[in-house]
Amino acid sequence: MPGLATEGDERWDFPRLSLPALPPGAPRPFSDGNTAEVHHADLRRLLLPAPAGATPDKKLTGGWVSTEQLVSEYGKSARPAVGDQLKESALRHIAARGWTMPDGMSSRIYLLQFNSTAYADAFRDDRHIGASAGDPLVGAARMDLDETWSGGGKVENTTSYVADEPKPFGAAQVRQAYLVAGDTVALLVQSRRGAEGTERVPFHQTVILQNQLLG
């Protein structure tokens, strides 16, 4: 899969992507032999790598993270409900990676793998993702679904929900996306301090590439 990098069009220069190896005999998540839509590959290998020029996040290094780390992305009022659902939803594990670009744009990606697609779908539905932007994130009391998003780069059998913080935003503008792919839900968060806010093009690029890895 190409990194979708074209000089001068605001897209980031990602490494060329490839899907990780599977355990012997294990099928891809949406193949005919995998009716449960399980991701058998190491979830950490399905995280999008950081683009060229990025400074890696020291906490989100591409390994496993705690439920508490994920929950810390949400506003304080939402944390109890999100945390309780994750405790009750047969969550297997969470992998995460983050980075910051030279212009200050910060990106964080979390992959949540559940024991079944039913639990992944229930997390989406109970958090009202799609009907709304879902639970509020830190620094963004209001998020609106992005009407410009048409599911570009969509992989069959996956679903993406993209939202951004409308003006007037505070010290930083936040963008978010949820991806639902079989037994896995991804949360992507991007923010940048300053009046110029975040850039739509590189965020959509990040969403597309992460969706391709999960699909």
XYZ file of C-alpha atoms in Angstrom:
215
model
C 0.000 0.000 0.000
C 1.496 3.384 -0.931
C 2.050 6.126 1.581
C -0.098 8.531 -0.454
C 2.678 11.119 -0.363
C 2.711 13.792 -3.035
C 4.980 16.774 -2.572
C 3.160 20.042 -2.035
C -0.367 18.705 -1.457
C -0.185 18.787 2.378
C -0.051 15.003 2.694
C 2.533 13.428 4.964
C 5.288 11.125 3.767
C 4.432 7.755 5.273
C 6.571 4.650 4.724
C 5.328 2.198 2.165
C 2.904 -0.054 4.042
C 2.520 -3.810 4.018
C 0.316 -6.157 5.998
C 2.022 -8.176 8.746
C 2.497 -11.909 8.545
C -0.243 -14.136 9.963
C 0.152 -17.210 12.150
C 0.294 -20.381 10.021
C -3.133 -21.226 8.670
C -4.814 -18.077 10.004
C -7.006 -16.130 7.538
C -7.259 -12.370 7.014
C -10.159 -10.747 8.922
C -12.626 -10.505 6.047
C -11.710 -13.586 4.018
C -14.181 -16.376 3.338
C -12.559 -18.556 6.003
C -12.987 -16.014 8.781
C -16.691 -15.552 9.407
C -15.973 -14.124 12.888
C -13.937 -11.280 11.291
C -11.059 -11.734 13.753
C -7.714 -10.000 13.286
C -5.207 -12.816 13.815
C -2.138 -10.633 13.136
C -0.321 -9.004 16.033
C -2.388 -5.876 16.660
C 0.757 -3.807 17.227
C 1.822 -4.569 13.655
C -1.457 -3.137 12.364
C -0.750 0.336 13.759
C 0.065 2.960 11.164
C 3.753 3.952 11.417
C 4.702 7.570 11.978
C 5.414 9.685 8.868
C 8.796 11.136 7.965
C 9.878 14.031 10.165
C 7.685 13.046 13.113
C 8.798 13.028 16.740
C 7.528 9.825 18.408
C 5.290 10.051 21.452
C 7.220 8.704 24.455
C 4.085 7.136 25.960
C 2.521 5.724 22.802
C 5.383 3.830 21.212
C 3.489 1.230 19.207
C 3.112 -1.254 22.057
C 0.363 -2.230 24.461
C -1.257 0.439 26.607
C -3.651 0.320 29.541
C -7.358 0.998 29.498
C -6.612 3.988 31.724
C -4.395 5.489 29.027
C -7.178 5.277 26.469
C -9.786 6.624 28.877
C -7.540 9.628 29.589
C -8.276 10.847 26.043
C -11.879 11.567 27.067
C -13.292 14.469 29.024
C -13.585 13.834 32.751
C -17.373 13.550 32.642
C -17.197 10.754 30.056
C -14.427 8.678 31.601
C -16.519 6.618 34.064
C -18.964 5.439 31.379
C -16.248 4.642 28.827
C -14.116 2.874 31.420
C -17.017 0.815 32.755
C -18.019 -0.355 29.296
C -14.478 -1.415 28.464
C -14.290 -3.434 31.691
C -17.530 -5.225 30.829
C -16.986 -5.692 27.081
C -14.430 -8.513 26.816
C -11.685 -6.156 25.651
C -8.591 -8.199 24.805
C -5.982 -5.453 24.548
C -5.147 -1.978 23.239
C -2.199 -0.990 21.062
C -1.280 2.644 20.488
C 1.130 4.917 18.664
C 1.530 8.691 18.680
C 3.712 11.360 17.099
C 4.068 15.109 16.634
C 4.959 16.826 13.368
C 7.295 19.840 13.071
C 4.297 22.181 12.702
C 2.944 21.027 16.060
C 0.249 18.658 14.844
C -0.068 15.802 17.314
C -1.568 12.429 16.325
C -2.544 9.465 18.487
C -3.930 6.140 17.290
C -5.484 3.492 19.524
C -6.531 0.024 18.336
C -8.996 -1.775 20.615
C -9.448 -5.484 19.989
C -12.481 -7.204 21.489
C -13.308 -10.893 21.856
C -15.906 -10.653 19.087
C -17.418 -8.320 16.531
C -20.528 -8.109 18.724
C -18.537 -6.388 21.478
C -16.870 -4.046 18.976
C -20.255 -3.113 17.514
C -21.717 -2.668 20.985
C -18.943 -0.240 21.912
C -19.740 1.821 18.812
C -23.485 1.752 19.414
C -23.418 2.374 23.164
C -21.021 5.291 22.740
C -23.390 6.700 20.043
C -20.604 6.772 17.458
C -22.071 7.558 14.052
C -25.319 8.948 15.393
C -23.050 11.590 16.922
C -19.325 12.139 17.339
C -19.426 10.030 20.502
C -18.102 10.935 23.929
C -16.295 14.296 24.230
C -12.506 14.234 24.143
C -10.142 16.286 26.277
C -10.014 19.855 25.006
C -13.051 19.499 22.745
C -16.372 19.810 24.510
C -18.156 19.768 21.142
C -17.356 17.688 18.071
C -19.367 17.668 14.845
C -19.424 14.876 12.308
C -17.379 15.973 9.297
C -19.845 16.479 6.445
C -16.968 16.607 3.941
C -15.973 13.023 4.747
C -17.302 10.549 2.224
C -15.470 7.448 3.412
C -12.575 7.947 1.008
C -10.307 4.929 0.773
C -13.011 2.819 2.377
C -12.249 -0.867 2.662
C -15.152 -3.251 2.229
C -16.618 -4.430 5.548
C -15.123 -1.531 7.515
C -16.810 1.687 8.640
C -15.306 5.079 9.452
C -16.760 8.022 11.386
C -14.874 11.323 11.179
C -15.515 14.450 13.270
C -13.851 17.756 14.063
C -14.121 20.556 16.580
C -15.959 23.515 15.069
C -14.921 27.121 15.389
C -14.544 28.894 17.676
C -12.252 26.322 19.323
C -10.037 26.950 22.317
C -6.258 26.794 22.568
C -6.161 23.837 20.157
C -8.433 22.302 17.540
C -9.168 18.578 17.744
C -10.096 16.078 15.031
C -11.117 12.492 15.663
C -12.089 9.364 13.795
C -13.428 5.975 14.792
C -12.902 2.963 12.558
C -14.814 -0.285 13.059
C -13.295 -3.353 11.416
C -14.538 -6.728 12.596
C -13.390 -7.346 16.169
C -11.353 -4.111 16.291
C -12.228 -0.460 16.876
C -9.701 2.304 16.192
C -9.697 5.787 17.694
C -7.595 8.428 15.919
C -7.095 11.816 17.542
C -5.260 14.803 16.084
C -4.800 18.245 17.601
C -2.752 21.389 17.131
C -2.477 24.494 19.250
C -2.946 27.884 17.676
C -5.541 29.811 15.733
C -4.867 27.969 12.459
C -6.143 24.687 13.881
C -5.561 21.270 12.353
C -5.234 20.360 8.680
C -7.954 18.235 7.095
C -5.800 16.644 4.364
C -3.173 14.865 6.489
C -5.801 13.742 8.968
C -7.950 12.188 6.253
C -4.805 10.578 4.843
C -4.059 9.061 8.261
C -7.617 7.739 8.546
C -7.491 6.159 5.083
C -4.165 4.406 5.642
C -5.097 3.075 9.082
C -8.368 1.796 7.664
C -6.500 -0.031 4.910
C -4.275 -1.771 7.449
C -7.293 -2.950 9.427
C -9.217 -4.058 6.361
